[in-house]
Short mmCIF file of C-alpha atoms and ligand atoms in Angstrom, two decimals:
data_model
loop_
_atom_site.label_atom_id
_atom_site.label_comp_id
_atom_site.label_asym_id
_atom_site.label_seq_id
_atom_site.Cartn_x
_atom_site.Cartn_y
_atom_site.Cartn_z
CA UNK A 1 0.00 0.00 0.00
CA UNK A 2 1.37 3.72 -0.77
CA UNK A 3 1.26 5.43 2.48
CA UNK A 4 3.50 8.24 1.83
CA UNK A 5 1.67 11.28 2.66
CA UNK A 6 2.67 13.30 0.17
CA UNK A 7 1.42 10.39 -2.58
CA UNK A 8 -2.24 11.60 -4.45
CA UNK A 9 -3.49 8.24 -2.59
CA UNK A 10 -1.64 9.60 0.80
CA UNK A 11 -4.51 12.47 0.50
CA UNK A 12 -7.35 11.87 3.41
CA UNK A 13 -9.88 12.63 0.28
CA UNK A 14 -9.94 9.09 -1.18
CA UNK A 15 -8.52 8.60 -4.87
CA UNK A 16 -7.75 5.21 -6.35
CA UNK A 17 -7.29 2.36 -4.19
CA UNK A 18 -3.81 1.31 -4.60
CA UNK A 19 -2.72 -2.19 -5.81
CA UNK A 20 -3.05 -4.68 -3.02
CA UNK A 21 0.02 -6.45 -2.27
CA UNK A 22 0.01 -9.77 -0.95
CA UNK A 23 2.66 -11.35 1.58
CA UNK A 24 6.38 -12.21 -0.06
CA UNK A 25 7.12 -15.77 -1.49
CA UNK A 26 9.83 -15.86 1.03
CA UNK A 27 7.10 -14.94 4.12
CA UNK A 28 5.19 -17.44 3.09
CA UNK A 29 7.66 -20.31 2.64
CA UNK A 30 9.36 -19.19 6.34
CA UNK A 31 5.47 -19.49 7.84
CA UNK A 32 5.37 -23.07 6.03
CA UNK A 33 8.81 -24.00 7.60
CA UNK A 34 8.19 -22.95 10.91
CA UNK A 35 5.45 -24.79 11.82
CA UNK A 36 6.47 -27.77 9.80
CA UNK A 37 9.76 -27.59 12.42
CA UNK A 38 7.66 -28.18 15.02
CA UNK A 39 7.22 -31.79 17.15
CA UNK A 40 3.94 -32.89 18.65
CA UNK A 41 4.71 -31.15 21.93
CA UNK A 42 5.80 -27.86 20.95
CA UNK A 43 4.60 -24.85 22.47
CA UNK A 44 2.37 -22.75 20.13
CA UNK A 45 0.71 -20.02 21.10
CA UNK A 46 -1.93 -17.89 19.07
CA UNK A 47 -2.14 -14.19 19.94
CA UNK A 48 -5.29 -11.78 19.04
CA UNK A 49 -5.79 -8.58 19.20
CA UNK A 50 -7.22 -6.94 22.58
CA UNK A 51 -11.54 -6.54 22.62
CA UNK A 52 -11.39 -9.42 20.14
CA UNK A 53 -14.18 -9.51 17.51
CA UNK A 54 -14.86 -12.26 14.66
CA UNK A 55 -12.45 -12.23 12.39
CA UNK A 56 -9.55 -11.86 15.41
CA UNK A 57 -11.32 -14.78 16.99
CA UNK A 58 -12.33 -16.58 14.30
CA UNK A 59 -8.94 -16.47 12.14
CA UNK A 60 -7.44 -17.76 15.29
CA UNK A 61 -9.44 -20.73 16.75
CA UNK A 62 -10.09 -21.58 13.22
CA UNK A 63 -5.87 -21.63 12.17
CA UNK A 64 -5.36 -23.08 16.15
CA UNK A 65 -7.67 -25.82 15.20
CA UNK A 66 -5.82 -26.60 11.74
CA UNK A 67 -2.58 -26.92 13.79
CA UNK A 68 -4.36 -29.42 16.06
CA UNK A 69 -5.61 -31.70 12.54
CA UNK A 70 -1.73 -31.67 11.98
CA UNK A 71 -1.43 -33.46 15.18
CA UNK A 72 0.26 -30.78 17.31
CA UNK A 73 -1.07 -31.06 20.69
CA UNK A 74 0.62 -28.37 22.44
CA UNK A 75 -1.42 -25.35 20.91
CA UNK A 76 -2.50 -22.13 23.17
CA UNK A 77 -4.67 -19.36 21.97
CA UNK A 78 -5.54 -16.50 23.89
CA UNK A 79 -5.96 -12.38 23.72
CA UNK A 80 -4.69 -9.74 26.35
CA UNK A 81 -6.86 -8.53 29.26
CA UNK A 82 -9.67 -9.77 30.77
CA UNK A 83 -10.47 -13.73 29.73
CA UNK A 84 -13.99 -12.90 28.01
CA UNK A 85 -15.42 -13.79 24.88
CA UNK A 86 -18.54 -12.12 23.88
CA UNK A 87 -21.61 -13.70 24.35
CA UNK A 88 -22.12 -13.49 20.11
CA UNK A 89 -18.99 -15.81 19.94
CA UNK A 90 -19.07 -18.22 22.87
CA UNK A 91 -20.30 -20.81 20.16
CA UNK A 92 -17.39 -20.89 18.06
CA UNK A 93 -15.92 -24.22 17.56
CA UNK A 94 -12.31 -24.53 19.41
CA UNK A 95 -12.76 -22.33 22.14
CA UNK A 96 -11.20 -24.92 24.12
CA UNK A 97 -7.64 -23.79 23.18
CA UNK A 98 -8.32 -20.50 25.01
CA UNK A 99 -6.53 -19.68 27.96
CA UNK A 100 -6.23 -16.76 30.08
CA UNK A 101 -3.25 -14.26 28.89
CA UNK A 102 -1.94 -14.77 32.38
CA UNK A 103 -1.93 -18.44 31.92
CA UNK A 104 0.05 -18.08 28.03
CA UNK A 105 3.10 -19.79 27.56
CA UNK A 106 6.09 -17.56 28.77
CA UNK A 107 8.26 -18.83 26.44
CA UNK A 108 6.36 -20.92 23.15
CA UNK A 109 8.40 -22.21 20.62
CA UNK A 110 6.46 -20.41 18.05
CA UNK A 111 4.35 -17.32 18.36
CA UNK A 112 1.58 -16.43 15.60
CA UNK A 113 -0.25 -13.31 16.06
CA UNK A 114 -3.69 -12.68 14.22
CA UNK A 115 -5.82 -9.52 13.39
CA UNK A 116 -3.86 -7.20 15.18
CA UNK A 117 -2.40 -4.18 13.12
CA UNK A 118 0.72 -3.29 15.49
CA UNK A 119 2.25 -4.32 18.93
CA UNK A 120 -0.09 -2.01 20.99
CA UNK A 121 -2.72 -4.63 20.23
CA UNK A 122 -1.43 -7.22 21.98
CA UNK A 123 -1.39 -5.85 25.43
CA UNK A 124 0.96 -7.38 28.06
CA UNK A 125 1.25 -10.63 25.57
CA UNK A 126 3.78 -8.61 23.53
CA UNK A 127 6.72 -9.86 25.16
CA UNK A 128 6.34 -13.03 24.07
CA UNK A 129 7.24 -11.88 20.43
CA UNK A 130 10.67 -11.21 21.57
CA UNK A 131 10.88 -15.25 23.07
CA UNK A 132 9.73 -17.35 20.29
CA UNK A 133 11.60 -17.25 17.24
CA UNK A 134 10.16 -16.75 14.60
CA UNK A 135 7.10 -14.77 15.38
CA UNK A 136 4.40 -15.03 12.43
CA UNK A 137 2.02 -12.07 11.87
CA UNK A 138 -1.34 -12.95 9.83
CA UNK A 139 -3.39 -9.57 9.61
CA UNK A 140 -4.64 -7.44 6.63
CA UNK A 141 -4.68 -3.59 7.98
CA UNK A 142 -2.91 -1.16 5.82
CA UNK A 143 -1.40 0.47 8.81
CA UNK A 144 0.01 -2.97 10.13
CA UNK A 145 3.69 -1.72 11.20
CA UNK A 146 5.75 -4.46 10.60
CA UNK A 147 6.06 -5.73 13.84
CA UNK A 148 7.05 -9.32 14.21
CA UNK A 149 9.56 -11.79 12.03
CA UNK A 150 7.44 -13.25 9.45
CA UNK A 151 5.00 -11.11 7.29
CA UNK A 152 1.96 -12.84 5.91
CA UNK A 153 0.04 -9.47 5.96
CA UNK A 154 -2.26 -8.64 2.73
CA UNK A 155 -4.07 -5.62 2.81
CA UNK A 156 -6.03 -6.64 -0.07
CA UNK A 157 -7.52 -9.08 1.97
CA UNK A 158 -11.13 -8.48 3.40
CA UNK A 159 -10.85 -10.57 6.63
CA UNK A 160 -7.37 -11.93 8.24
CA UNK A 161 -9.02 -15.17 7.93
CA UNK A 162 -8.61 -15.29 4.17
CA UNK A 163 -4.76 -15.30 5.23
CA UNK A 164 -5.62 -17.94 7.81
CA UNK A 165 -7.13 -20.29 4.86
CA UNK A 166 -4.20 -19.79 2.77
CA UNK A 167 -1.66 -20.51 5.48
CA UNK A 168 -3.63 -23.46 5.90
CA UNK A 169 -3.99 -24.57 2.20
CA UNK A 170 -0.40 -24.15 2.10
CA UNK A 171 -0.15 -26.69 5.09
CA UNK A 172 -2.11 -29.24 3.19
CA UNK A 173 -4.88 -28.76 6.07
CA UNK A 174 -8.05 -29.39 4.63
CA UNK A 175 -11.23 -27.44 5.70
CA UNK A 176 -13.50 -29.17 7.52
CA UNK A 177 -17.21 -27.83 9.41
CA UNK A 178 -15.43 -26.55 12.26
CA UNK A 179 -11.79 -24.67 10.94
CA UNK A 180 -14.76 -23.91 8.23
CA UNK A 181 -17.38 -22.24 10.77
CA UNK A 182 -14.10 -20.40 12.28
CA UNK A 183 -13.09 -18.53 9.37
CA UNK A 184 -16.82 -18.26 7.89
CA UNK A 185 -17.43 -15.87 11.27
CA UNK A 186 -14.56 -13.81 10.84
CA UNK A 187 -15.21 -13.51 7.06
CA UNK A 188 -18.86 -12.65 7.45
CA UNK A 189 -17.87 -9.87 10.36
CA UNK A 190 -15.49 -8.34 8.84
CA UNK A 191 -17.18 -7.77 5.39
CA UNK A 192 -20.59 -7.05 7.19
CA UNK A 193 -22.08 -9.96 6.02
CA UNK A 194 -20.59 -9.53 2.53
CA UNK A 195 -21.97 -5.97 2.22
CA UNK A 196 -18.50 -3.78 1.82
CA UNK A 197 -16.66 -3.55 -1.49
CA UNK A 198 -13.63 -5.94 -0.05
CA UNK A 199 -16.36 -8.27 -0.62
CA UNK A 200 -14.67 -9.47 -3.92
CA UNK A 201 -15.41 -12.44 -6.24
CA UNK A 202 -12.85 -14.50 -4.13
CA UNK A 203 -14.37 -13.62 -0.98
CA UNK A 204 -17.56 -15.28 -1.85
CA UNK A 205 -15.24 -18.17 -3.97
CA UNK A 206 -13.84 -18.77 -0.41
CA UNK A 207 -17.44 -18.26 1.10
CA UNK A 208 -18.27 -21.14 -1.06
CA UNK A 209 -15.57 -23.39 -0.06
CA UNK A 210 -16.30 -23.31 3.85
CA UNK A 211 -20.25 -23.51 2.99
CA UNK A 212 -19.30 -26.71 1.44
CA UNK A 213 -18.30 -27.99 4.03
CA UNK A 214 -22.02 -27.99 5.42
CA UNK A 215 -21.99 -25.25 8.02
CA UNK A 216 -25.13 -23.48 8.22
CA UNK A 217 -24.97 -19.78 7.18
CA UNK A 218 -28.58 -19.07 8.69
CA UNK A 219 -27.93 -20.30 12.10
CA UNK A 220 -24.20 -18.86 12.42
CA UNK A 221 -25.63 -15.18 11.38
CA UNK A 222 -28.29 -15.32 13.66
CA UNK A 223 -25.92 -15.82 16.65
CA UNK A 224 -23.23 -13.25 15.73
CA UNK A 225 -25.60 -10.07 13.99
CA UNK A 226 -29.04 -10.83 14.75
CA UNK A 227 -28.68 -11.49 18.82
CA UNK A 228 -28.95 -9.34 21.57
CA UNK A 229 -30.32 -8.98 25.29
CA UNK A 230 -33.13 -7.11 25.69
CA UNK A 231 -31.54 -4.80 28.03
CA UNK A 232 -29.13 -4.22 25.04
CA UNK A 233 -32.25 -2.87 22.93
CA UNK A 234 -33.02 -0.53 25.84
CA UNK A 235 -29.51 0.38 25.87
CA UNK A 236 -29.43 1.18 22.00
CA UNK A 237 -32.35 3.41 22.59
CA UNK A 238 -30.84 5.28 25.28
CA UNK A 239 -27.58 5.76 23.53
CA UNK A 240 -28.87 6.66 19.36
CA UNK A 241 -31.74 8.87 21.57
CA UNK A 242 -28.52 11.75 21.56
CA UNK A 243 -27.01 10.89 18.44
CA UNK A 244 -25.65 14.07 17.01
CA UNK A 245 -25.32 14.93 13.28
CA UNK A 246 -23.00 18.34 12.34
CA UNK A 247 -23.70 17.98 8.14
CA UNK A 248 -20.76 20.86 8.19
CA UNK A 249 -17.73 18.91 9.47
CA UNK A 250 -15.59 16.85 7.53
CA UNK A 251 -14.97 19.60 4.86
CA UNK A 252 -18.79 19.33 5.05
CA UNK A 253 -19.43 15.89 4.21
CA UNK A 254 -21.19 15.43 7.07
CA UNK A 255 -20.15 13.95 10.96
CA UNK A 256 -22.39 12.14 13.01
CA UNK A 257 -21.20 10.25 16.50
CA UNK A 258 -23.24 9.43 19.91
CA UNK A 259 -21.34 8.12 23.03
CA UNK A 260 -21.78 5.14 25.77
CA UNK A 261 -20.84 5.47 29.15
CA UNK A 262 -19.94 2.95 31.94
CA UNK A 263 -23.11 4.22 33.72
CA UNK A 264 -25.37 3.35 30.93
CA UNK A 265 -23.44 -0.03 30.80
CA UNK A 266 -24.45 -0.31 34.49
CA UNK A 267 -27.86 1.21 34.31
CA UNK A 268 -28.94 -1.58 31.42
CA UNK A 269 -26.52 -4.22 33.34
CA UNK A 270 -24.80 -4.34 29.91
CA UNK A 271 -21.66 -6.06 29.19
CA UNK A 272 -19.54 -3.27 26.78
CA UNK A 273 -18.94 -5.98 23.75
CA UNK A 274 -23.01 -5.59 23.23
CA UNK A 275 -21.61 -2.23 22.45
CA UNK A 276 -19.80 -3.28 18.99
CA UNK A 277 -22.54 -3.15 16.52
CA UNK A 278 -23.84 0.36 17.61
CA UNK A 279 -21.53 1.81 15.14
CA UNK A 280 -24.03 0.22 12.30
CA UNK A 281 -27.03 2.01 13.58
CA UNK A 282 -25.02 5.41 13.51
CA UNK A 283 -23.12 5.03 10.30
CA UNK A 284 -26.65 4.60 8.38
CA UNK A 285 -27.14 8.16 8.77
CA UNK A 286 -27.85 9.71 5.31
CA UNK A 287 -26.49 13.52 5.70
CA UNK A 288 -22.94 11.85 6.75
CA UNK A 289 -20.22 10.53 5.41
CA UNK A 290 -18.34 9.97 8.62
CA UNK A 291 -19.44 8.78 11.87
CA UNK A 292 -18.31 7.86 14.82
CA UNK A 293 -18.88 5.72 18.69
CA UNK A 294 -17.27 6.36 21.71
CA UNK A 295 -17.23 3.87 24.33
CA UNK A 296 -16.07 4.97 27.88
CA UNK A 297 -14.03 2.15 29.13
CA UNK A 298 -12.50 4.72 32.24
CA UNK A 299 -13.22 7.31 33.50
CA UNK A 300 -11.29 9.80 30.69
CA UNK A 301 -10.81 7.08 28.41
CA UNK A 302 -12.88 5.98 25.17
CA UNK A 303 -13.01 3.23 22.78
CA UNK A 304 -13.97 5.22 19.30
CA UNK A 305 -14.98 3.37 16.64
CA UNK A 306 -15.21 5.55 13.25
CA UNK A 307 -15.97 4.99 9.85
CA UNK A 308 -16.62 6.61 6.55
CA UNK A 309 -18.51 5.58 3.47
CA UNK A 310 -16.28 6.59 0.91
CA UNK A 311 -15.20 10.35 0.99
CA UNK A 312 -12.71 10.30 3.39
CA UNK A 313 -10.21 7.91 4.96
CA UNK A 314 -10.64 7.71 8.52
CA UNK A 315 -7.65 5.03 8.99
CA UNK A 316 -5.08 8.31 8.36
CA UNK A 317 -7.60 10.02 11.19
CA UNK A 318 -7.31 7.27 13.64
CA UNK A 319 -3.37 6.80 13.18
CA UNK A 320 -3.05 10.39 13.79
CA UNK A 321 -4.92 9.91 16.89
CA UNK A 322 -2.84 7.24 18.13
CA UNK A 323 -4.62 3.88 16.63
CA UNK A 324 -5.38 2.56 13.19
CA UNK A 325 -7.59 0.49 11.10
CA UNK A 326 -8.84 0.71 7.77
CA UNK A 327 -9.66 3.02 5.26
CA UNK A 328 -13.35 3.13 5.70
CA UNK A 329 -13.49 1.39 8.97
CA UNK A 330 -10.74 2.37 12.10
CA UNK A 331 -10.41 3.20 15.63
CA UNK A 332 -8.25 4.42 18.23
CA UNK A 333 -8.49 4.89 22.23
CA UNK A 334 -9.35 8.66 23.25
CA UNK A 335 -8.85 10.36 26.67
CA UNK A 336 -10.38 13.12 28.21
CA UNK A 337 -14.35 13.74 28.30
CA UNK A 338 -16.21 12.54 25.39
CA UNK A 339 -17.01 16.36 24.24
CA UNK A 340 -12.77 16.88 24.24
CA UNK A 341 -12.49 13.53 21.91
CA UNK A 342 -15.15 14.24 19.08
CA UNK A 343 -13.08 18.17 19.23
CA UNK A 344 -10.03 16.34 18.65
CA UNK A 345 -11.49 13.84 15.75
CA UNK A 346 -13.94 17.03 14.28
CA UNK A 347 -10.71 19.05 14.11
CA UNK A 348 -8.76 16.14 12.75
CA UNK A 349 -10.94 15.94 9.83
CA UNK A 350 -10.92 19.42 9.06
CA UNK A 351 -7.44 19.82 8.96
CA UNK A 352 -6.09 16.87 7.19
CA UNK A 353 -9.41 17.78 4.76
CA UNK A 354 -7.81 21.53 4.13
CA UNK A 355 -4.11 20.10 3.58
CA UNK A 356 -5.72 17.82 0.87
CA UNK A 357 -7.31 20.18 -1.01
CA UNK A 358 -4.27 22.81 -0.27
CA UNK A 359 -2.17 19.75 -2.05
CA UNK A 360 -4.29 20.27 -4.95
P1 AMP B 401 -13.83 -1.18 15.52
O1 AMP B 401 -14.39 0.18 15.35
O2 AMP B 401 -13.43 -1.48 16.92
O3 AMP B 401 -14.71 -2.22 14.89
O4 AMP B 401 -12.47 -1.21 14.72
C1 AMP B 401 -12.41 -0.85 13.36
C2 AMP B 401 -11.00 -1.08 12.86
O5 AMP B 401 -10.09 -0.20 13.53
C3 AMP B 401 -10.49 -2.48 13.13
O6 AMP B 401 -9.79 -2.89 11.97
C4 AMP B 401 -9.56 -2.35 14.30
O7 AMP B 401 -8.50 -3.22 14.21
C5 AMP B 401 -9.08 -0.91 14.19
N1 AMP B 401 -8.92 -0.34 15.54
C6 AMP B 401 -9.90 -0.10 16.42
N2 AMP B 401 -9.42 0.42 17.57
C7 AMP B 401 -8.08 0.52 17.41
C8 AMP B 401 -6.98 0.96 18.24
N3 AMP B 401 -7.19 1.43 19.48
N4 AMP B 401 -5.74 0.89 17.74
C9 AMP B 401 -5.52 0.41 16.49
N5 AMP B 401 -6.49 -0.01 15.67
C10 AMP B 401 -7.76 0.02 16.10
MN1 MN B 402 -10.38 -7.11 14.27
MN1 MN B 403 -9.92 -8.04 10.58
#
């Protein structure tokens, strides 16, 4: 990906995407090597990325259990902070190679990290990285930094589990219904259910593949997008009730954002992962092109999600503010009161909007 800044795709207006590049022979063949090194009782451990959603969950377990078909029986997977899985996910087949970060090998013979675009994702767990040689990064964010020994990162790729599949493929690891239900999640999440342009003819090729296998589509979406406690309805209502649109920011293309707090969490005795879709009931907003969540998780910090449907690219936003993401879809953690983080995002867009068009 070109992400010089002073590139025409480095402007935050969005031009033509540049050519996805896919992971290096050489990546590929050291990935291949590395686990074919390994004896039954190695250590592996599987790393994803903190607040873990469906692909970062389900290119893991799914990749975790593809290690177990090979007969490795020493295979951890796990994510930093606390041990929870969301409720949408607690269905997912291989959940039984979880453990709790604090229980992670200390020192695995082989580290492979999934989902997570730079170190700061992986919490406390980060120090295994510098233990295990090599450590094997599967992900597919244009802002991934490089972290790590062995690249297989392809930011063409609309889920990390497509790099998951291929890892595996290259493993002669053949799908079956549960590796298959694995990676079918974390494809389905992360293209919204095949809605976003990544969704590609060899997204649904590979769709077709792990349907094949006999999962059932129907069922699985139910659990992960069509779900939710009652008190989480409540919640919603609570939360979209003071939705704010401003049709003048983002070099007027429109901002609109609404917050969460821990005391609404509380009040609706929420968990915050119900939180994680409310970015799709904000974004739907017709007068905007950007919009944005923040979730409290302390009291001055905030998880924001943002995204954008096309006119400007909120990953350069988000890295600016200390996170990263995608193009159209990114986040990063704000501190402060929520009024002091949508200034600092509002302002954000203006001014990287203004040095685009000043470019011009
Ligand atoms: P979310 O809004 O949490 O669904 O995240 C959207 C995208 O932004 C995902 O690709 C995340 O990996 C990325 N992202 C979210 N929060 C952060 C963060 N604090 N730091 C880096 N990347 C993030
Ligand atoms: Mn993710
Ligand atoms: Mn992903």
């Amino acid at each position: 990906m070109t992400d010089d800044p002073g590139s025409p795709t480095g402007d935050l207006l969005v031009g033509e995407p540049s050519a996805p590049s896919g992971p290096a022979g050489a990546d590929w063949a050291a990935a291949v090597d590395a686990v074919r090194r390994l004896t039954p009782d190695s250590r592996v451990l599987l790393i994803c990325h903190v607040n873990p959603d469906g692909d970062a969950l389900g290119s893991m377990l799914g990749f975790g259990l593809g290690l177990r078909r090979l007969g490795l029986r020493g295979v951890q997977a796990t994510f930093p902070g606390p041990p929870e899985v969301p409720e949408p996910f607690r269905d997912l087949p291989g959940l039984d190679l979880l453990v709790p970060a604090a229980e992670a090998y200390p020192d695995p013979d082989l580290v492979l990290c999934f989902d997570a675009a730079s170190e700061s994702r992986l919490g406390d767990l980060v120090d295994r990285l510098a233990v295990a040689a090599p450590a094997v990064v599967l992900d597919h964010h244009a802002s991934n930094t490089g972290f790590g020994d062995v690249h297989l990162v392809d930011a063409g790729a609309a889920a990390t589990s497509v790099v998951a599949e291929e890892l595996l493929t290259r493993l002669d690891v053949p799908l079956d219904a549960e590796i298959a239900e694995c990676l079918y999640v974390a494809l389905a999440t992360d293209t919204g259910s095949f809605r976003f342009d990544a969704t590609t003819p060899d997204v649904h090729r590979m769709a077709a593949r792990l349907l094949a296998t006999g999962i059932r589509p129907g069922e699985i979406s139910r659990r992960i997008f069509d779900t939710r406690p009652f008190g989480a309805v409540r919640l919603y209502g609570d939360v979209l009730g003071r939705t704010r649109l401003e049709p003048a920011a983002a070099g007027g293309h429109g901002f609109v954002w609404t917050y969460a707090t821990l005391a609404d969490l509380e009040r609706h005795e929420q968990r915050p992962y119900v939180l994680e879709p409310l970015i799709d009931s904000v974004r739907c907003t017709a007068e905007a092109d950007v919009s944005g969540v923040l979730k409290q998780i302390a009291e001055d910090g905030w998880a924001v999600s943002l995204r954008s449907k096309g006119a400007v690219d909120v990953s350069r936003v988000a890295v600016t503010l200390g996170g990263g993401g995608h193009r159209f879809a990114a986040g990063f953690t704000g501190r402060g009161t929520a009024q002091e983080v949508v200034a600092r995002i509002r302002a954000e867009l203006d001014s990287a909007l203004t040095q685009a068009r000043e470019r011009d």
